[in-house]
Amino acid sequence: MTMTTPSPIKIGVSSCLLGEKVRYDGGHKHDRYITDTLGRFFRFVPVCPEVGCGLPVPREAMRLERDGEGVRLVTNKTHVDHTDRMLSWCAKRVTELEREDLCGFIFKKDSPSSGLFNVKVYSTGMPAKVGRGLFARAVTEHFPLLPVEEEGRLHDMGLRENFIERVFAYRRWKDLLKGGKTVGRLVEFHTAHKLLIMAHSPAIYREMGKLVAHGKEMPRDELFHRYQELFLKALALHATVRKNTNVLQHIAGYFKKELTPEEKGELQEVIGEYHQRLVPLIVPVTLLRHYIRKYGQDYLLKQVYLSPTPQELMLRNHV
Ligand code: SF4
């Protein structure tokens, strides 16, 4: 695939996860996986909304409280309401973040400002885990296509693989846009990503195929807009073992004539073992890569599916 020079991959991160002592108690929540592993591939844009909106360190802890249909950000003991201060800072900060060209965001879980999922909302009785931190909400509303996750969920290997793969995919897509919106470049991009999309959603894959095939018949901006939406929507769906197995069999179909009976047998055995979850995805993919090199399959050689993220991240060693 023809690409412009790859841009650095910038992701927003809640500052306390990077080890910055910005928490209400003066501490941090340093996450070594983010700094030591992801830090080798991503450039971080730290954001602490509570310090950003002018609150001191240390400060009184706060929480979300139910207010009709909405929520308010209120300190636990003295009940000072910081909602308006936080919301006006969020509106300004998300606009500034447009300049950062972010490809993802990792939020600190459970925080009334930064938590993405299931943040406690207090009302009468037991708090309900149904909220989203005010800053996390501002980011997801302002950048609806941005891949976002929480650090806690990144310990789940499937969620980790999905999030990081989406971050890299979003960077490639943005690089494509930077190089200019031509139908030829879109076709090239789509061709390289076909199997990756298929592994996430065969239905959206078919829809995208039709869209690209009729690309010349519609205004360029509309084409790219619709493609982007489908591409990111597809990748947000999980590539399950069943869907990956279908893609692996699809790839194996390209070698029907070339493989010796022993090679065919070995390949089917390894795909079967993956299907039964006896070996991780990296095992059949490595064997397929070997045959692709050996038999020189040009179309397959260019498939992002075979190497969607740097191997050093070892994401497919665990799914
Ligand atoms: S969770 Fe968010 S608001 Fe709280 S310390 Fe971390 S970055 Fe700041």
Coordinates of C-alpha atoms and ligand atoms in Angstrom, one line a residue:
M1 CA 0.0 0.0 0.0
T2 CA 1.4 3.4 -0.9
M3 CA 1.5 5.6 2.2
T4 CA 2.8 9.0 3.1
T5 CA 5.5 9.1 5.8
P6 CA 3.8 7.7 8.8
S7 CA 3.0 10.3 11.4
P8 CA 3.7 9.8 15.1
I9 CA 0.8 8.1 16.8
K10 CA -0.5 10.4 19.5
I11 CA -2.9 9.2 22.1
G12 CA -4.5 11.1 25.0
V13 CA -4.0 9.6 28.4
S14 CA -5.3 10.5 31.9
S15 CA -2.2 12.1 33.5
C16 CA -2.3 10.1 36.7
L17 CA -1.8 6.9 34.6
L18 CA 1.5 8.3 33.4
G19 CA 2.7 8.6 37.0
E20 CA 2.0 12.3 37.4
K21 CA 1.0 13.1 41.0
V22 CA -2.2 14.9 40.2
R23 CA -4.8 12.8 42.1
Y24 CA -7.0 14.2 44.8
D25 CA -4.7 12.6 47.5
G26 CA -1.5 13.8 45.9
G27 CA -0.7 10.4 44.4
H28 CA -0.7 8.8 41.0
K29 CA -1.9 5.6 39.3
H30 CA 1.1 4.8 37.2
D31 CA 0.3 2.1 34.7
R32 CA 3.5 0.4 33.6
Y33 CA 2.0 -1.2 30.5
I34 CA 1.0 2.2 29.2
T35 CA 4.3 3.9 29.8
D36 CA 6.8 1.1 29.3
T37 CA 5.2 -0.9 26.5
L38 CA 2.8 1.4 24.6
G39 CA 5.2 4.3 25.2
R40 CA 7.6 2.7 22.7
F41 CA 5.0 3.2 19.9
F42 CA 2.8 6.0 21.0
R43 CA 3.4 9.7 21.9
F44 CA 1.3 10.7 24.9
V45 CA -0.8 13.8 25.4
P46 CA -1.5 13.8 29.1
V47 CA -4.7 15.4 30.4
C48 CA -5.9 15.8 34.0
P49 CA -9.2 17.6 33.8
E50 CA -9.5 18.2 37.6
V51 CA -6.1 20.0 37.7
G52 CA -6.7 21.4 34.2
C53 CA -9.9 23.2 35.4
G54 CA -7.9 24.8 38.2
L55 CA -8.4 22.6 41.2
P56 CA -5.4 22.1 43.6
V57 CA -3.4 18.9 44.5
P58 CA -4.4 17.6 47.0
R59 CA -8.1 18.4 46.9
E60 CA -11.3 17.0 48.3
A61 CA -12.5 13.9 46.5
M62 CA -15.6 14.3 44.3
R63 CA -18.3 12.2 42.8
L64 CA -21.1 12.3 40.3
E65 CA -24.6 13.0 41.7
R66 CA -27.9 12.5 39.9
D67 CA -29.6 15.7 38.9
G68 CA -32.8 15.0 37.0
E69 CA -31.7 13.5 33.6
G70 CA -28.2 14.7 34.1
V71 CA -25.4 14.5 36.6
R72 CA -23.4 17.0 38.6
L73 CA -19.8 16.9 39.8
V74 CA -19.8 17.5 43.6
T75 CA -17.2 17.2 46.4
N76 CA -17.9 14.3 48.7
K77 CA -18.0 16.0 52.1
T78 CA -18.5 19.8 51.6
H79 CA -20.8 19.4 48.6
V80 CA -19.1 22.1 46.5
D81 CA -20.5 21.8 42.9
H82 CA -17.7 21.9 40.3
T83 CA -19.9 21.0 37.4
D84 CA -20.0 24.3 35.6
R85 CA -16.3 25.0 36.0
M86 CA -15.5 21.5 34.7
L87 CA -17.9 21.7 31.7
S88 CA -16.6 25.0 30.5
W89 CA -13.0 23.8 30.8
C90 CA -13.9 20.6 28.9
A91 CA -15.5 22.5 26.1
K92 CA -12.3 24.6 25.6
R93 CA -9.9 21.6 26.0
V94 CA -11.6 19.3 23.5
T95 CA -11.3 22.1 20.9
E96 CA -7.6 22.5 21.7
L97 CA -7.2 18.7 21.3
E98 CA -8.3 18.9 17.7
R99 CA -4.8 20.2 17.0
E100 CA -3.2 17.2 18.5
D101 CA -4.4 14.8 15.8
L102 CA -5.1 12.1 18.4
C103 CA -5.6 8.5 17.3
G104 CA -6.9 7.2 20.6
F105 CA -7.5 8.0 24.3
I106 CA -6.9 5.9 27.4
F107 CA -9.0 7.1 30.4
K108 CA -8.6 6.3 34.1
K109 CA -11.4 4.1 35.2
D110 CA -14.0 5.0 37.9
S111 CA -13.1 8.7 38.0
P112 CA -16.1 11.1 38.0
S113 CA -14.1 13.3 35.6
S114 CA -12.1 10.7 33.5
G115 CA -13.9 7.4 33.8
L116 CA -15.4 6.1 30.6
F117 CA -17.7 3.2 31.7
N118 CA -19.8 2.4 34.7
V119 CA -18.8 5.4 36.9
K120 CA -20.8 5.5 40.1
V121 CA -23.7 8.0 40.1
Y122 CA -25.0 8.8 43.6
S123 CA -28.6 9.5 44.3
T124 CA -30.8 8.2 47.1
G125 CA -29.7 4.6 48.2
M126 CA -26.9 2.7 46.6
P127 CA -24.9 4.5 43.8
A128 CA -25.6 3.1 40.3
K129 CA -22.6 2.3 38.1
V130 CA -24.1 3.9 35.0
G131 CA -22.1 7.2 34.6
R132 CA -19.3 8.6 32.5
G133 CA -16.8 11.1 33.7
L134 CA -17.5 14.7 32.5
F135 CA -14.3 15.0 30.6
A136 CA -14.6 11.5 29.1
R137 CA -18.1 12.4 28.0
A138 CA -16.9 15.6 26.4
V139 CA -14.1 13.8 24.5
T140 CA -16.4 11.0 23.2
E141 CA -19.0 13.5 22.1
H142 CA -16.5 15.8 20.4
F143 CA -14.6 12.9 18.7
P144 CA -17.2 10.2 18.2
L145 CA -14.9 8.1 16.0
L146 CA -11.9 8.2 18.2
P147 CA -10.9 4.8 19.7
V148 CA -11.2 5.1 23.5
E149 CA -10.6 2.7 26.4
E150 CA -9.9 2.5 30.1
E151 CA -6.7 1.3 31.6
G152 CA -8.4 -1.4 33.6
R153 CA -10.0 -2.9 30.5
L154 CA -6.7 -3.0 28.8
H155 CA -5.7 -5.9 31.0
D156 CA -8.3 -8.0 29.1
M157 CA -6.2 -9.3 26.2
G158 CA -9.1 -9.2 23.7
L159 CA -10.0 -5.6 24.5
R160 CA -6.4 -4.6 24.5
E161 CA -5.8 -6.1 21.0
N162 CA -9.0 -4.5 19.7
F163 CA -8.2 -1.1 21.0
I164 CA -4.5 -1.0 19.9
E165 CA -5.4 -2.4 16.5
R166 CA -8.0 0.4 16.1
V167 CA -5.5 3.1 17.1
F168 CA -3.0 1.9 14.4
A169 CA -5.8 1.6 11.9
Y170 CA -7.0 5.1 12.6
R171 CA -3.5 6.5 12.1
R172 CA -3.2 4.7 8.7
W173 CA -6.6 6.1 7.7
K174 CA -5.6 9.7 8.8
D175 CA -2.4 9.3 6.8
L176 CA -4.4 8.3 3.8
L177 CA -6.5 11.5 4.1
K178 CA -3.4 13.6 4.5
G179 CA -2.2 12.3 1.1
G180 CA -5.3 13.4 -0.7
K181 CA -8.8 12.0 -1.4
T182 CA -8.6 10.1 -4.6
V183 CA -10.6 7.0 -5.5
G184 CA -7.4 5.2 -6.5
R185 CA -5.9 5.7 -3.1
L186 CA -9.1 4.6 -1.4
V187 CA -9.2 1.4 -3.5
E188 CA -5.6 0.7 -2.6
F189 CA -6.3 1.3 1.1
H190 CA -9.5 -0.9 1.0
T191 CA -7.7 -3.7 -0.8
A192 CA -5.0 -3.8 1.8
H193 CA -7.5 -3.8 4.6
K194 CA -10.0 -6.3 3.2
L195 CA -9.2 -9.3 5.3
L196 CA -8.8 -7.1 8.5
I197 CA -12.3 -5.7 7.9
M198 CA -13.7 -9.2 7.2
A199 CA -12.3 -10.5 10.5
H200 CA -14.3 -7.8 12.3
S201 CA -17.5 -7.7 10.4
P202 CA -18.3 -9.8 7.2
A203 CA -21.5 -7.8 6.8
I204 CA -19.8 -4.4 6.9
Y205 CA -17.1 -5.8 4.6
R206 CA -19.7 -6.5 2.0
E207 CA -21.2 -3.1 2.4
M208 CA -17.8 -1.4 2.0
G209 CA -17.1 -3.5 -1.1
K210 CA -20.2 -2.1 -2.7
L211 CA -19.4 1.5 -1.6
V212 CA -15.9 1.4 -3.1
A213 CA -17.1 -0.3 -6.3
H214 CA -19.5 2.7 -6.9
G215 CA -17.0 5.2 -5.5
K216 CA -16.7 7.1 -8.8
E217 CA -20.4 7.8 -8.9
M218 CA -20.7 9.9 -5.8
P219 CA -19.2 13.1 -4.5
R220 CA -15.7 12.5 -3.2
D221 CA -16.3 13.9 0.3
E222 CA -19.4 11.8 0.7
L223 CA -17.5 8.7 -0.4
F224 CA -14.7 9.2 2.1
H225 CA -17.1 10.2 4.9
R226 CA -19.2 7.0 4.4
Y227 CA -16.1 4.8 4.1
Q228 CA -14.6 6.2 7.2
E229 CA -17.7 5.6 9.2
L230 CA -18.0 2.0 8.0
F231 CA -14.3 1.3 8.5
L232 CA -14.2 2.5 12.1
K233 CA -17.6 0.9 12.9
A234 CA -16.3 -2.4 11.6
L235 CA -13.1 -2.3 13.6
A236 CA -14.9 -1.5 16.8
L237 CA -16.6 -4.9 16.5
H238 CA -14.6 -7.7 17.9
A239 CA -12.7 -10.1 15.7
T240 CA -13.9 -13.4 17.3
V241 CA -12.3 -16.8 17.0
R242 CA -15.1 -17.8 14.6
K243 CA -14.6 -14.8 12.4
N244 CA -10.8 -15.1 12.4
T245 CA -11.1 -18.8 11.6
N246 CA -13.2 -17.9 8.5
V247 CA -10.5 -15.4 7.4
L248 CA -7.7 -17.9 7.9
Q249 CA -9.6 -20.5 5.8
H250 CA -10.2 -17.8 3.2
I251 CA -6.5 -17.1 3.0
A252 CA -5.8 -20.9 2.9
G253 CA -8.0 -21.0 -0.1
Y254 CA -5.4 -19.0 -2.1
F255 CA -2.9 -21.9 -1.8
K256 CA -5.2 -24.7 -2.9
K257 CA -3.0 -25.5 -5.9
E258 CA 0.5 -24.7 -4.5
L259 CA 0.5 -26.5 -1.1
T260 CA 1.8 -30.0 -0.9
P261 CA -0.6 -32.5 0.8
E262 CA 1.6 -32.4 3.9
E263 CA 1.6 -28.6 4.0
K264 CA -2.2 -28.5 3.5
G265 CA -2.6 -31.0 6.4
E266 CA -0.3 -29.0 8.7
L267 CA -2.2 -25.8 7.9
Q268 CA -5.6 -27.3 8.6
E269 CA -4.4 -28.8 11.8
V270 CA -3.1 -25.4 13.0
I271 CA -6.2 -23.5 12.0
G272 CA -8.3 -26.2 13.8
E273 CA -6.2 -25.9 16.9
Y274 CA -6.7 -22.1 16.9
H275 CA -10.5 -22.7 16.4
Q276 CA -10.5 -24.9 19.5
R277 CA -8.5 -22.2 21.3
L278 CA -5.6 -24.6 21.9
V279 CA -3.1 -22.1 20.3
P280 CA -3.3 -18.3 19.9
L281 CA -3.9 -16.5 16.6
I282 CA -0.2 -15.8 16.1
V283 CA 0.4 -19.5 15.3
P284 CA -1.8 -20.0 12.2
V285 CA -0.9 -16.4 11.1
T286 CA 2.8 -17.1 11.3
L287 CA 2.4 -20.3 9.3
L288 CA 0.3 -18.5 6.6
R289 CA 2.9 -15.8 6.4
H290 CA 5.5 -18.5 5.8
Y291 CA 3.5 -19.9 2.9
I292 CA 2.7 -16.5 1.5
R293 CA 6.4 -15.7 1.3
K294 CA 7.3 -19.2 0.0
Y295 CA 4.6 -19.1 -2.8
G296 CA 4.8 -15.3 -3.4
Q297 CA 1.1 -14.4 -3.1
D298 CA 1.2 -10.7 -3.9
Y299 CA -2.4 -9.8 -2.9
L300 CA -1.9 -11.6 0.5
L301 CA 1.5 -10.1 1.0
K302 CA -0.1 -6.6 1.1
Q303 CA -2.8 -7.6 3.6
V304 CA -2.7 -5.6 6.8
Y305 CA -4.5 -8.5 8.5
L306 CA -1.3 -10.4 8.6
S307 CA 0.5 -7.7 10.6
P308 CA -1.9 -5.0 11.9
T309 CA 0.3 -3.9 14.8
P310 CA 4.0 -4.2 15.6
Q311 CA 5.0 -7.7 16.5
E312 CA 6.8 -6.6 19.6
L313 CA 3.4 -5.8 21.2
M314 CA 2.6 -9.5 21.0
L315 CA -1.1 -8.8 20.9
R316 CA -1.9 -12.0 18.9
N317 CA 0.0 -14.2 21.3
H318 CA -2.8 -13.9 23.7
V319 CA -6.0 -14.0 21.6
Ligands
SF4_1 S1 -8.5 10.3 37.1 FE1 -8.5 12.1 35.7 S2 -9.0 13.8 37.0 FE2 -8.4 12.1 38.4 S3 -6.2 12.5 38.7 FE3 -6.4 11.1 37.0 S4 -6.3 12.4 35.2 FE4 -6.8 13.7 37.0

